[in-house]
C-alpha cells in the first residue's frame, strides 16, 4: 500500500468510530474475498434500521454472519480479540496476497473485551435470551438469533431426554430443560432380560467388547451416541441394537417398535442401506427366540409377559424370523424423513406433527449441522428414541455446527459414573477400565459409547496406521515422527507420491492407471478376508468396463432394459474402484483445475472423447449432484456416469437418430435399481474426476488418492486429512505437492465455535 503506515493505521482505527470508514473497510474485505457480500449487507441492513447502532456493533454483526459461512455457530468475542485475523477467511483460495487491505488485527488490536460488550448493549439489536432482536449475546458468544434458538433447542431436547432415561424401556415424555440424571437399573427383571439378550447376541469375550457395551448403554437411554472410526463395527453394533430393542419390546408383550433409519445424504443412505441389509440377513437370532415365549406355568408369575400377546400365539413364523422382519433395511435421507417443503426451510414434521416412529437411527451424524439437528429433535415424538451413529473425528458438517464432535468431546475418556459402571457390569458381565470411571461424569457421558477396535484396519494396514498417527493427540514432534515412520514403513496398502511441480506427469499416470508401481510388489499378492485383491486401478478401469460391457442388440435390433441396467451397474461399480480427492476447489490443485487436467489426460489416452473439452456431455463423464433435486429423486452427493444408449433404444418411429446420452445413477435406496436421466434435466451437477474431501463424506473407494496442495491453507486440517485417508477401503495413495503440507496440516484442527462445545462437559 502507498499509505504511510501510521496514516493507514489511523484510518483503520477510525472504522471503530465512523460508519463510513467501517463500510469502506468492509467493502475492501468483500472485494478481496475475505468477507462475504452477504455479511456486509447484514451490517448495512442493521445500520439502516437502527441508525444509532455503533460501529463496533455493526462490525460484530458482520463477523457473526461471516462465521456461519465458515461453519461456526457464533462469534466468540474473547477469542476474536485474542486472534483477530482468524475472524475472516484469510487467505481465500486464489488470493494473490498482493496489496492486501488492513487485517482485523489492525482494527481490533486495541479494543478491550469490556468495551466491545458495552457496544453490544443496544436493546433493538442485541438481546440476552428469548425475544425478537436479530442478535443474541450469551456471555462472550454473539449469535444470529436463529442459530441461538437452534443451539438452545438441541440442548433442551437432549437434556430432557437424558433426564427422563428409563432403562430398557421407551423414554418417558419430554420435560423441556430437565436435567435429572438417568436412574441406573439394578437387579430389575428387565435388566435380567437385557443381560440374556446381550449374551445371545454377543459371544463371550475376554477383553471388553465395546460393541456389547454400546448396545447396553443405548438400550438404557432414549438418547444415545455410538461413535467410532472406520471398521470399528458401527453398523454391526446398531443392527444388534435394533434386534435387542425389538426383542425387549416383543418379549414384554408390546407391538414391534416402529424403527426408521436415516442419513444426511442420498449417498450415505444408499451405503447404509446396503450394509444393513447384509448385516440383517446374516444376523444369528435363534438364541433370542426363547426370550419371546414362556411356558404356561410362567404366564401367571412373570409380570413381563401377557398371555394374550404371546408371540407364539400370534405369529406362525419363528421368533427369530419375527425379530428379523422387525428390523428395517430401508434407509432414507433426513430431508425426506422430515418432509422437505419446497422454497422453505421448514419441514412437514415438527413438534406439532411429530414423526410416526419409536426409534430413529441417524448414520454419518458428523455431517448433520446444527439447524438440521434442531429440526430432527423437534420432530421426534416424546417417547421416541434417537441413536446417533458416526465418527467424531471426521470433518464436521458443511453448514454451521459440529454437533457430533461437540457431543463426543469427552468420549475418549469415557467418564462413566460408578452407578453406570455397576449397571453395565451387571448387564454385560464385563467391567469398564478403571481409567474410564468418573464420579463427576455428566448425564451426556453416560449416553455415549465409543467403539475402539478396528476390524478393517489391523496392525498390517498402512491406511489404519496412518489414520491413527494423524489422529493421535501428541506433541507436534512426536506426531510428525509417527507419520514419517508410517510413510516409510513400506505397508502393502499405502503409497506416498511426491510431485515436485504442477507439471509432474506422475499425476496423470496415477489417475489414468492407478500407479500400482508405487505400492510394494506393484500391488500384487495381497489377500483380504481370504480373497486375493486385484492391484489398485485408476480411471482407465471404469472406462474400459464401459466399453467392454456395452450391451449388444438382439436379433430384433433391440436391447432389453435389464441389460442396460446391468451395464450401468457394472460401470458404476467399476467407477467406485478409484477416486481422486483434494482439499480445494480453485487453483491447479483444486477441483476445477484437476478436473480439466484429468479430462485432458484421459482424452490423450484415448479413453474419452470430449472434443478436446468443447463438449460438456460425452460418454464416460462422471458427474456429482451438488444440490437436492426432489423432482428427479437425486440428492446432493449422488454420482452418476454418462452413457451412450444404443440407437434402438433412442430411435423414434424407426428414425435413425443415432446414440443418445443418458446419465445413470444408482437409485439411492439400496434396491440396486438404476435411474436414467437426460443430461438436459440436470441443473446442479459438476464433473467429478476430482472431488473435495468434504463431498466424499459417507463414501468409500477401493483405491483413494488424497492430494494435498503445495501452499498453506486454513482448509488443511487434521480432520480433513483423516477423513480423506479413511475414504480408502483397500488402497491409499497420498499425494503431496511442492514441499508438502501434510505435517503442518495434521497439527491444525477444526475449531468450530459453538455453545454446544462449551456446554458438553456440564
XYZ file of C-alpha atoms in Angstrom:
762
model
C 0.000 0.000 0.000
C 1.158 3.536 -0.710
C -0.244 4.955 2.515
C 2.164 5.789 5.295
C 1.860 3.053 7.974
C 0.802 5.471 10.705
C -1.780 7.095 8.441
C -3.126 3.707 7.360
C -3.353 2.536 10.972
C -5.217 5.685 11.980
C -7.634 5.289 9.087
C -8.249 1.684 10.036
C -8.815 2.529 13.707
C -11.291 5.198 12.610
C -13.559 2.387 11.371
C -14.468 1.674 15.022
C -15.930 5.162 15.359
C -17.097 6.205 11.897
C -19.630 4.197 9.875
C -18.369 5.448 6.522
C -14.854 4.290 7.388
C -16.203 0.957 8.648
C -18.161 0.205 5.478
C -15.247 1.308 3.299
C -13.123 -1.270 5.090
C -15.837 -3.928 4.801
C -16.042 -3.201 1.068
C -12.310 -3.840 0.710
C -12.632 -7.120 2.602
C -15.523 -8.177 0.361
C -13.600 -7.264 -2.795
C -10.680 -9.351 -1.583
C -12.830 -12.344 -0.751
C -12.068 -12.122 2.966
C -15.712 -11.350 3.776
C -18.930 -12.327 2.007
C -21.119 -9.687 0.389
C -23.962 -11.190 2.437
C -22.138 -10.336 5.677
C -21.593 -6.729 4.620
C -25.256 -6.479 3.569
C -26.392 -7.695 7.006
C -24.407 -4.956 8.738
C -25.778 -2.377 6.269
C -29.342 -3.562 6.957
C -28.866 -3.051 10.691
C -27.377 0.392 10.076
C -30.425 1.410 8.036
C -32.931 0.004 10.533
C -31.135 1.298 13.646
C -29.243 4.481 12.671
C -27.680 4.919 16.121
C -26.104 1.441 16.156
C -22.388 1.958 16.916
C -19.654 0.802 14.551
C -18.284 -1.933 16.881
C -21.771 -3.487 16.984
C -22.092 -3.457 13.195
C -18.599 -4.917 12.851
C -19.543 -7.708 15.267
C -22.736 -8.349 13.288
C -20.802 -8.693 10.017
C -18.274 -11.022 11.643
C -21.000 -13.116 13.328
C -22.703 -13.546 9.947
C -19.375 -14.456 8.371
C -18.750 -17.174 10.935
C -21.818 -19.084 9.720
C -20.299 -19.341 6.262
C -17.174 -20.808 7.856
C -19.066 -23.397 9.873
C -19.134 -21.585 13.227
C -22.458 -21.180 15.004
C -21.474 -17.880 16.634
C -18.746 -15.272 17.072
C -16.724 -15.596 20.268
C -15.710 -12.021 21.114
C -12.937 -13.007 23.504
C -11.410 -15.480 21.076
C -11.661 -12.959 18.249
C -9.767 -10.329 20.222
C -7.090 -12.893 21.086
C -6.636 -13.887 17.418
C -8.391 -11.220 15.307
C -7.226 -12.409 11.898
C -8.968 -15.765 12.362
C -12.309 -13.941 12.173
C -12.063 -13.668 8.381
C -11.368 -16.120 5.570
C -7.632 -15.461 5.299
C -6.412 -16.151 2.727
C -9.220 -17.298 0.449
C -8.424 -19.707 -2.367
C -6.737 -17.934 -5.257
C -5.699 -14.824 -3.286
C -2.604 -13.257 -4.833
C -1.595 -11.849 -1.411
C -0.552 -8.598 -3.134
C -1.576 -5.179 -1.786
C -3.844 -6.582 0.936
C -6.339 -4.424 2.868
C -5.832 -3.919 6.608
C -6.437 -7.095 8.574
C -8.826 -7.354 11.538
C -5.832 -7.264 13.887
C -5.152 -3.680 12.793
C -8.722 -2.775 13.701
C -9.248 -4.790 16.875
C -5.763 -4.719 18.343
C -6.578 -2.055 20.926
C -10.260 -2.890 21.553
C -10.957 -4.243 25.041
C -13.487 -7.020 25.566
C -15.494 -4.957 28.061
C -15.722 -2.065 25.595
C -16.907 -4.367 22.801
C -19.518 -5.954 25.055
C -20.667 -2.490 26.104
C -21.155 -1.527 22.449
C -23.403 -4.586 22.036
C -25.978 -3.478 24.598
C -28.297 -1.831 22.071
C -31.774 -3.174 23.020
C -33.147 -3.060 19.469
C -30.315 -5.134 18.022
C -28.894 -7.418 20.708
C -30.795 -9.481 23.275
C -29.660 -11.840 26.005
C -32.282 -14.541 25.697
C -35.758 -15.061 24.248
C -37.057 -12.102 22.254
C -37.033 -10.758 18.712
C -33.711 -8.955 18.384
C -31.656 -10.102 15.368
C -28.638 -10.879 17.571
C -28.220 -12.642 20.914
C -25.247 -12.208 23.246
C -24.631 -15.200 25.529
C -21.592 -14.438 27.663
C -18.896 -13.678 25.116
C -20.659 -15.500 22.258
C -22.643 -13.456 19.736
C -25.276 -15.346 17.720
C -27.680 -14.624 14.950
C -30.911 -15.306 16.778
C -31.991 -18.237 14.624
C -28.819 -20.137 15.441
C -29.022 -19.295 19.130
C -32.508 -20.791 19.075
C -31.278 -23.929 17.239
C -28.489 -24.488 19.748
C -30.690 -23.893 22.765
C -33.335 -26.223 21.338
C -30.755 -29.004 20.913
C -29.516 -28.534 24.465
C -33.007 -28.620 25.926
C -34.164 -31.649 23.933
C -31.097 -33.696 24.822
C -31.175 -32.651 28.473
C -34.851 -33.532 28.657
C -34.330 -36.986 27.184
C -31.346 -37.751 29.372
C -33.213 -36.576 32.436
C -36.070 -38.963 31.657
C -33.964 -42.012 30.812
C -35.649 -45.280 31.696
C -33.573 -48.479 31.494
C -34.501 -50.753 28.594
C -37.905 -49.124 28.074
C -39.327 -46.439 25.836
C -38.405 -42.969 27.069
C -40.932 -41.023 29.101
C -42.440 -37.798 27.769
C -40.048 -34.904 27.426
C -39.803 -32.280 30.089
C -38.090 -29.352 28.420
C -34.916 -28.397 30.226
C -34.969 -31.344 32.647
C -31.507 -32.080 33.988
C -32.020 -35.099 36.232
C -29.551 -37.929 35.758
C -30.806 -41.256 34.403
C -31.602 -43.673 37.173
C -29.448 -46.768 36.590
C -31.136 -50.153 36.604
C -30.120 -52.502 39.370
C -31.416 -56.056 39.570
C -34.766 -55.402 37.946
C -36.434 -58.069 35.818
C -35.872 -56.219 32.563
C -32.157 -55.859 33.292
C -32.088 -59.651 33.552
C -33.845 -59.980 30.188
C -31.436 -57.402 28.716
C -28.474 -59.376 30.018
C -29.806 -62.606 28.499
C -30.435 -60.911 25.163
C -26.944 -59.374 25.094
C -25.428 -62.769 25.868
C -27.382 -64.243 22.960
C -26.199 -61.538 20.538
C -22.534 -61.376 21.547
C -20.189 -64.332 22.091
C -18.177 -64.369 25.319
C -15.149 -62.086 25.142
C -12.186 -61.732 27.455
C -11.309 -58.165 26.562
C -14.128 -55.681 26.971
C -16.492 -55.908 23.998
C -17.250 -52.270 23.265
C -19.970 -53.187 20.779
C -21.800 -55.070 23.518
C -21.322 -52.180 25.957
C -22.574 -49.736 23.332
C -25.750 -51.766 22.804
C -26.395 -51.885 26.552
C -25.871 -48.140 27.027
C -28.028 -47.283 24.001
C -30.829 -49.587 25.197
C -30.737 -47.804 28.552
C -31.214 -44.268 27.244
C -33.748 -42.578 24.956
C -30.856 -40.558 23.527
C -27.608 -42.306 22.644
C -24.477 -41.757 20.582
C -22.307 -44.546 19.168
C -19.069 -43.229 17.722
C -16.003 -44.926 16.299
C -13.517 -44.852 13.464
C -13.763 -46.765 10.187
C -14.085 -50.507 10.573
C -14.953 -50.416 14.280
C -18.335 -52.021 13.575
C -20.792 -49.169 13.967
C -23.269 -50.746 11.552
C -22.895 -54.200 13.113
C -23.488 -52.666 16.522
C -26.599 -50.770 15.523
C -28.138 -53.841 13.822
C -27.634 -55.843 17.011
C -29.030 -52.915 18.997
C -32.193 -52.947 16.899
C -32.522 -56.712 17.358
C -32.087 -56.156 21.090
C -34.722 -53.423 21.274
C -37.226 -55.462 19.264
C -36.598 -58.494 21.478
C -37.256 -56.433 24.604
C -40.418 -54.923 23.114
C -41.847 -58.197 21.813
C -40.805 -60.065 24.941
C -42.748 -57.593 27.080
C -45.842 -58.298 25.018
C -45.748 -54.951 23.200
C -46.024 -54.476 19.460
C -42.871 -54.325 17.366
C -41.161 -50.967 17.526
C -41.520 -48.636 14.568
C -37.912 -48.069 13.541
C -36.635 -45.646 10.903
C -33.111 -45.381 9.513
C -31.783 -42.142 8.021
C -28.604 -40.458 6.808
C -27.763 -36.873 5.801
C -27.209 -37.575 2.081
C -28.552 -39.946 -0.521
C -25.113 -41.423 -0.980
C -24.738 -42.142 2.746
C -28.282 -43.532 2.861
C -27.589 -45.930 -0.023
C -24.376 -47.116 1.593
C -26.082 -47.734 4.942
C -28.978 -49.479 3.187
C -26.633 -51.945 1.518
C -24.626 -52.509 4.693
C -27.629 -53.006 6.971
C -29.368 -55.341 4.532
C -26.333 -57.615 4.553
C -25.973 -57.466 8.320
C -29.634 -58.249 8.999
C -29.606 -61.166 6.598
C -26.600 -62.799 8.290
C -27.552 -61.993 11.888
C -27.857 -65.092 14.093
C -31.078 -64.639 16.072
C -32.117 -68.186 17.016
C -30.764 -67.785 20.530
C -33.036 -64.778 21.047
C -36.209 -66.708 20.210
C -36.616 -68.276 23.680
C -36.931 -64.777 25.123
C -40.149 -64.299 23.143
C -42.103 -67.227 24.606
C -42.822 -68.592 28.075
C -44.328 -71.794 29.381
C -47.909 -71.988 30.664
C -46.777 -72.100 34.297
C -44.728 -68.912 33.811
C -47.583 -66.950 32.295
C -49.175 -66.055 35.593
C -45.968 -65.438 37.535
C -43.902 -63.285 35.208
C -45.201 -59.718 35.051
C -43.250 -59.074 31.849
C -45.389 -61.446 29.794
C -49.058 -61.080 28.951
C -50.634 -64.405 27.808
C -52.887 -62.818 25.232
C -49.923 -61.251 23.459
C -47.539 -64.173 23.365
C -45.607 -64.238 20.120
C -46.235 -67.976 19.716
C -49.990 -67.371 19.688
C -49.916 -64.561 17.145
C -47.190 -65.402 14.682
C -46.811 -68.539 12.653
C -43.130 -67.922 11.913
C -40.337 -68.490 14.383
C -39.329 -65.933 16.956
C -36.039 -65.396 15.113
C -37.824 -64.569 11.874
C -40.205 -62.297 13.740
C -37.283 -60.307 15.129
C -35.514 -60.225 11.755
C -38.608 -58.997 9.948
C -38.996 -56.227 12.542
C -35.555 -54.771 11.714
C -35.875 -52.380 8.763
C -33.313 -52.176 5.973
C -34.738 -49.180 4.104
C -32.751 -46.003 4.683
C -33.928 -42.522 3.772
C -32.354 -39.078 3.814
C -33.098 -36.724 6.668
C -34.767 -34.298 4.271
C -37.131 -36.990 3.016
C -37.747 -38.274 6.528
C -38.749 -34.851 7.831
C -40.660 -33.946 4.678
C -38.932 -31.063 2.928
C -41.217 -28.280 1.797
C -40.153 -26.536 -1.434
C -38.847 -22.972 -1.128
C -38.831 -23.006 2.662
C -36.505 -24.013 5.492
C -39.394 -25.705 7.306
C -40.379 -29.371 7.303
C -43.705 -31.177 7.311
C -42.785 -32.999 10.525
C -42.187 -30.869 13.601
C -43.268 -30.645 17.240
C -46.920 -30.273 16.201
C -46.703 -33.098 13.668
C -44.088 -35.496 15.066
C -42.576 -38.382 13.188
C -44.563 -41.636 13.487
C -41.789 -43.774 14.951
C -40.446 -45.302 18.150
C -36.739 -45.438 17.264
C -34.708 -43.309 14.863
C -31.138 -44.167 13.885
C -29.113 -41.483 12.088
C -25.893 -42.623 10.411
C -22.992 -40.316 9.416
C -24.131 -37.937 12.142
C -20.922 -35.904 11.846
C -22.432 -34.443 8.666
C -25.558 -33.158 10.435
C -25.444 -29.398 11.023
C -26.966 -27.541 13.949
C -30.084 -26.431 12.054
C -30.911 -29.941 10.842
C -30.245 -31.459 14.264
C -32.601 -28.960 15.889
C -35.313 -29.781 13.337
C -34.770 -33.510 13.855
C -35.035 -33.346 17.636
C -38.062 -31.089 17.375
C -39.849 -33.656 15.191
C -39.170 -36.641 17.449
C -42.212 -37.906 19.330
C -41.923 -37.549 23.112
C -41.412 -41.282 23.633
C -39.171 -41.801 20.625
C -35.564 -42.946 20.886
C -32.736 -41.297 18.941
C -29.449 -43.075 18.212
C -26.702 -41.069 16.503
C -24.038 -43.043 14.666
C -20.818 -41.577 13.303
C -17.102 -40.887 13.516
C -16.458 -37.944 15.837
C -13.046 -37.331 14.235
C -14.314 -36.802 10.685
C -14.899 -33.425 9.141
C -17.896 -31.642 10.591
C -20.929 -30.634 8.539
C -20.509 -28.263 5.622
C -23.109 -25.993 7.202
C -22.730 -24.374 10.619
C -22.025 -26.504 13.656
C -20.134 -29.630 14.680
C -22.854 -31.298 16.709
C -21.434 -34.829 16.879
C -17.926 -33.579 17.654
C -19.252 -31.318 20.402
C -21.351 -34.076 21.966
C -18.426 -36.522 21.855
C -15.799 -34.113 23.170
C -15.208 -36.349 26.222
C -15.829 -39.735 24.600
C -12.173 -40.843 24.633
C -12.069 -40.738 28.421
C -15.442 -42.421 28.989
C -16.328 -40.522 32.205
C -18.795 -43.182 33.328
C -20.118 -42.872 36.856
C -19.768 -45.747 39.341
C -23.545 -46.250 39.039
C -23.305 -46.659 35.271
C -20.271 -48.924 35.588
C -22.070 -51.149 38.076
C -25.177 -51.389 35.928
C -23.099 -52.092 32.815
C -21.175 -54.860 34.574
C -24.452 -56.498 35.600
C -25.958 -56.186 32.120
C -22.895 -57.277 30.113
C -20.850 -59.330 32.562
C -17.846 -57.147 31.780
C -16.154 -54.418 33.795
C -15.167 -50.997 32.483
C -11.491 -49.988 32.773
C -10.873 -48.017 35.961
C -9.411 -45.155 33.906
C -12.843 -44.544 32.356
C -14.689 -44.077 35.656
C -15.537 -40.579 36.816
C -17.740 -39.824 39.805
C -18.467 -36.429 38.233
C -19.493 -37.860 34.862
C -22.358 -35.972 33.226
C -25.668 -37.439 32.051
C -24.438 -36.999 28.475
C -21.289 -39.032 29.195
C -23.453 -41.972 30.271
C -25.241 -41.981 26.897
C -22.129 -42.092 24.686
C -20.227 -45.210 23.666
C -17.029 -45.180 21.653
C -16.023 -48.264 19.644
C -12.271 -48.639 19.932
C -11.241 -51.721 17.915
C -10.967 -51.536 14.112
C -11.896 -54.746 12.293
C -10.973 -53.304 8.889
C -7.523 -51.886 9.561
C -5.175 -54.090 11.573
C -1.541 -53.641 12.542
C -0.525 -54.605 8.989
C -2.610 -51.849 7.393
C -0.798 -48.685 6.433
C -4.139 -46.938 5.941
C -5.133 -47.688 9.523
C -1.719 -46.834 10.932
C -1.582 -43.534 9.060
C -5.105 -42.581 10.167
C -4.162 -43.390 13.753
C -0.942 -41.365 13.562
C -2.749 -38.379 12.066
C -5.492 -38.545 14.672
C -3.387 -39.077 17.787
C -3.184 -36.385 20.439
C 0.549 -35.958 20.784
C 3.137 -33.152 20.757
C 3.917 -31.915 17.273
C 7.349 -33.526 17.056
C 6.041 -36.933 18.194
C 3.151 -36.806 15.729
C 5.431 -35.841 12.838
C 7.821 -38.665 13.711
C 4.966 -41.185 13.856
C 3.641 -40.109 10.446
C 7.090 -40.281 8.837
C 7.577 -43.776 10.239
C 4.275 -44.968 8.775
C 5.001 -43.469 5.357
C 8.476 -45.009 5.306
C 7.494 -48.453 6.589
C 6.526 -49.994 3.262
C 2.966 -51.017 4.083
C 1.363 -53.034 1.287
C -1.728 -50.803 1.045
C -0.013 -47.399 1.194
C 1.787 -45.362 -1.459
C 3.366 -41.931 -0.987
C 3.698 -39.916 -4.192
C 5.545 -36.591 -4.249
C 5.004 -34.144 -7.118
C 7.760 -31.574 -7.487
C 5.758 -29.196 -9.701
C 2.270 -28.893 -11.134
C 3.705 -30.167 -14.439
C 4.771 -33.526 -12.988
C 3.336 -36.270 -15.222
C 3.197 -38.720 -12.309
C -0.256 -37.364 -11.504
C -1.530 -38.377 -14.953
C -0.115 -41.871 -14.521
C -1.874 -42.126 -11.166
C -5.328 -41.046 -12.304
C -5.221 -42.990 -15.568
C -3.659 -46.286 -14.460
C -3.646 -46.207 -10.643
C 0.189 -46.079 -10.359
C 0.334 -49.590 -8.905
C 4.146 -49.454 -9.082
C 4.030 -47.020 -6.180
C 2.950 -49.871 -3.895
C 5.173 -52.729 -2.688
C 5.220 -55.550 -5.268
C 3.140 -53.301 -7.567
C 0.060 -54.196 -5.515
C 0.293 -57.892 -6.372
C -0.286 -60.724 -3.922
C -2.486 -59.038 -1.318
C -5.134 -61.208 0.319
C -8.028 -59.620 2.249
C -10.534 -61.781 4.148
C -9.256 -64.839 2.362
C -9.674 -63.356 -1.124
C -6.960 -62.245 -3.499
C -7.140 -58.495 -4.087
C -6.547 -57.088 -7.580
C -3.856 -54.365 -7.814
C -5.030 -50.742 -7.486
C -6.545 -49.133 -10.573
C -7.206 -45.644 -11.932
C -9.972 -44.241 -14.130
C -8.918 -46.371 -17.124
C -10.599 -49.303 -15.351
C -14.166 -47.985 -15.370
C -13.854 -46.581 -18.891
C -12.665 -49.940 -20.197
C -15.533 -51.663 -18.360
C -17.884 -49.162 -20.009
C -16.665 -50.197 -23.464
C -16.350 -53.912 -22.783
C -19.792 -54.400 -21.247
C -21.876 -52.241 -23.613
C -24.957 -54.396 -24.321
C -25.429 -55.635 -27.849
C -28.696 -55.510 -29.760
C -30.562 -58.784 -30.100
C -31.799 -60.352 -33.344
C -34.659 -57.852 -33.447
C -32.289 -54.914 -33.133
C -33.393 -54.204 -29.561
C -31.721 -54.006 -26.165
C -33.586 -55.119 -23.051
C -33.919 -52.652 -20.193
C -32.456 -55.222 -17.812
C -29.328 -55.407 -19.954
C -28.958 -51.630 -19.862
C -29.388 -51.589 -16.101
C -26.794 -54.350 -15.682
C -24.406 -52.342 -17.849
C -24.910 -49.206 -15.744
C -24.431 -51.152 -12.505
C -21.163 -52.624 -13.795
C -19.844 -49.201 -14.833
C -20.869 -47.532 -11.564
C -19.246 -50.311 -9.539
C -16.056 -50.022 -11.601
C -16.032 -46.252 -11.139
C -16.060 -46.767 -7.366
C -12.724 -48.565 -7.619
C -10.821 -45.252 -7.729
C -11.362 -41.642 -6.718
C -9.065 -38.631 -6.532
C -9.798 -36.423 -3.515
C -8.461 -32.936 -2.934
C -8.820 -30.170 -0.375
C -9.544 -27.122 -2.515
C -11.907 -26.064 -5.266
C -9.762 -23.483 -7.058
C -6.238 -23.394 -8.383
C -4.115 -26.072 -10.066
C -4.538 -28.424 -7.080
C -8.262 -27.788 -6.667
C -11.301 -29.485 -8.164
C -11.605 -27.010 -11.033
C -8.018 -27.315 -12.243
C -7.721 -31.051 -11.628
C -10.957 -31.965 -13.395
C -9.764 -30.283 -16.563
C -6.284 -31.792 -16.281
C -7.661 -35.309 -15.792
C -10.129 -34.910 -18.660
C -7.248 -33.973 -20.946
C -5.145 -36.914 -19.745
C -7.966 -39.409 -20.313
C -8.636 -37.962 -23.746
C -4.957 -38.180 -24.651
C -5.045 -41.846 -23.610
C -7.974 -42.417 -25.969
C -10.362 -43.311 -23.152
C -12.911 -40.494 -23.642
C -13.872 -38.139 -26.451
C -14.966 -34.694 -25.304
C -13.845 -32.900 -28.454
C -10.828 -31.563 -26.537
C -13.144 -30.135 -23.930
C -15.555 -28.457 -26.325
C -18.397 -30.834 -25.430
C -19.829 -30.675 -21.919
C -21.547 -34.059 -22.201
C -19.760 -37.135 -23.508
C -19.779 -40.894 -22.761
C -17.881 -41.672 -19.585
C -18.299 -38.253 -17.971
C -18.834 -38.783 -14.213
C -20.977 -36.149 -12.537
C -21.707 -35.213 -8.936
C -25.087 -33.815 -7.901
C -24.460 -30.605 -5.925
C -27.952 -29.889 -4.592
C -31.065 -31.944 -3.859
C -33.454 -32.413 -6.782
C -36.615 -33.968 -5.388
C -38.305 -33.980 -8.801
C -35.637 -36.343 -10.157
C -35.156 -38.120 -6.855
C -31.476 -37.151 -6.754
C -29.678 -35.978 -3.633
C -26.637 -33.805 -3.044
C -23.613 -36.100 -3.320
C -25.097 -38.653 -5.742
C -22.700 -39.744 -8.510
C -23.782 -40.732 -11.997
C -21.992 -41.809 -15.193
C -22.872 -40.540 -18.662
C -23.566 -43.394 -21.079
C -24.432 -43.522 -24.790
C -27.536 -45.659 -25.247
C -27.716 -47.857 -28.330
C -29.554 -46.425 -31.328
C -32.513 -48.817 -30.994
C -33.292 -47.515 -27.522
C -33.447 -43.865 -28.550
C -34.889 -44.042 -32.054
C -38.486 -42.928 -32.509
C -40.688 -44.314 -35.266
C -37.725 -46.025 -36.919
C -35.888 -42.744 -37.455
C -32.122 -43.150 -37.468
C -31.187 -40.676 -34.769
C -28.040 -42.422 -33.533
C -26.992 -42.993 -29.917
C -28.228 -40.567 -27.270
C -26.678 -39.723 -23.916
C -28.239 -40.551 -20.584
C -26.781 -40.274 -17.092
C -27.112 -43.433 -14.997
C -27.491 -43.031 -11.236
C -27.960 -45.713 -8.584
C -31.480 -45.449 -7.173
C -30.099 -44.490 -3.753
C -32.421 -46.764 -1.802
C -30.292 -49.893 -1.793
C -32.599 -51.627 -4.270
C -29.930 -51.795 -6.950
C -32.227 -50.087 -9.450
C -30.904 -47.549 -11.971
C -32.245 -44.078 -12.734
C -31.680 -42.897 -16.307
C -31.733 -39.108 -16.610
C -31.483 -36.829 -19.624
C -28.419 -34.557 -19.272
C -30.584 -31.533 -20.054
C -32.622 -32.169 -16.894
C -29.581 -31.999 -14.628
C -29.285 -28.413 -13.448
C -26.886 -28.787 -10.497
C -24.072 -31.187 -11.382
C -20.332 -30.952 -11.894
C -17.669 -33.224 -13.354
C -16.189 -35.396 -10.634
C -12.867 -36.797 -11.790
C -11.672 -34.871 -8.731
C -13.821 -34.477 -5.620
C -13.307 -32.442 -2.468
C -12.835 -34.373 0.750
C -15.943 -32.651 2.105
C -18.050 -34.096 -0.710
C -16.578 -37.562 -0.198
C -18.013 -37.974 3.303
C -20.247 -41.010 3.522
C -18.359 -42.735 0.678
C -15.662 -45.380 0.374
C -13.473 -46.152 -2.631
C -11.360 -49.245 -3.205
C -8.398 -47.046 -4.164
C -8.391 -43.475 -2.879
C -5.810 -40.882 -3.905
C -5.642 -37.940 -1.476
C -3.915 -34.900 -2.958
C -2.727 -32.062 -0.712
C -1.853 -28.640 -2.212
C 1.583 -27.036 -2.164
C 0.786 -23.985 -0.016
C -0.664 -23.465 3.474
C -4.418 -23.004 3.658
C -6.845 -22.848 6.613
C -8.844 -25.654 4.987
C -5.958 -28.072 5.515
C -6.669 -29.582 8.918
C -6.222 -32.816 10.816
C -9.904 -33.629 10.305
C -9.682 -33.155 6.531
C -6.598 -35.360 6.226
C -8.117 -38.049 8.481
C -11.404 -38.028 6.556
C -9.594 -38.306 3.227
C -7.417 -41.199 4.416
C -10.351 -43.155 5.785
C -12.283 -42.991 2.500
C -9.855 -45.688 1.263
C -11.011 -49.274 1.663
C -8.032 -51.252 0.335
C -5.526 -48.842 -1.267
C -4.408 -45.298 -0.446
C -2.104 -43.089 -2.475
C -1.104 -39.964 -0.548
C -0.054 -37.248 -2.984
C 1.997 -34.303 -1.746
C 2.879 -31.357 -3.953
C 5.765 -28.934 -3.698
C 7.385 -29.021 -0.269
C 4.364 -30.840 1.162
C 1.738 -29.705 3.642
C 0.846 -32.973 5.381
C 2.867 -32.491 8.570
C 1.676 -28.916 9.022
C -1.948 -29.779 8.238
C -2.238 -32.512 10.874
C -1.300 -30.051 13.624
C -4.138 -27.711 12.663
C -7.571 -28.646 13.991
C -11.066 -27.562 13.034
C -12.103 -25.410 15.970
C -15.746 -24.601 15.444
C -17.177 -22.075 17.842
C -20.453 -23.094 19.471
C -22.234 -23.170 22.783
C -22.704 -26.941 22.460
C -18.966 -27.420 22.631
C -18.634 -25.315 25.742
C -21.584 -26.968 27.465
C -20.955 -30.622 26.587
C -18.913 -31.166 29.712
C -21.536 -29.783 32.040
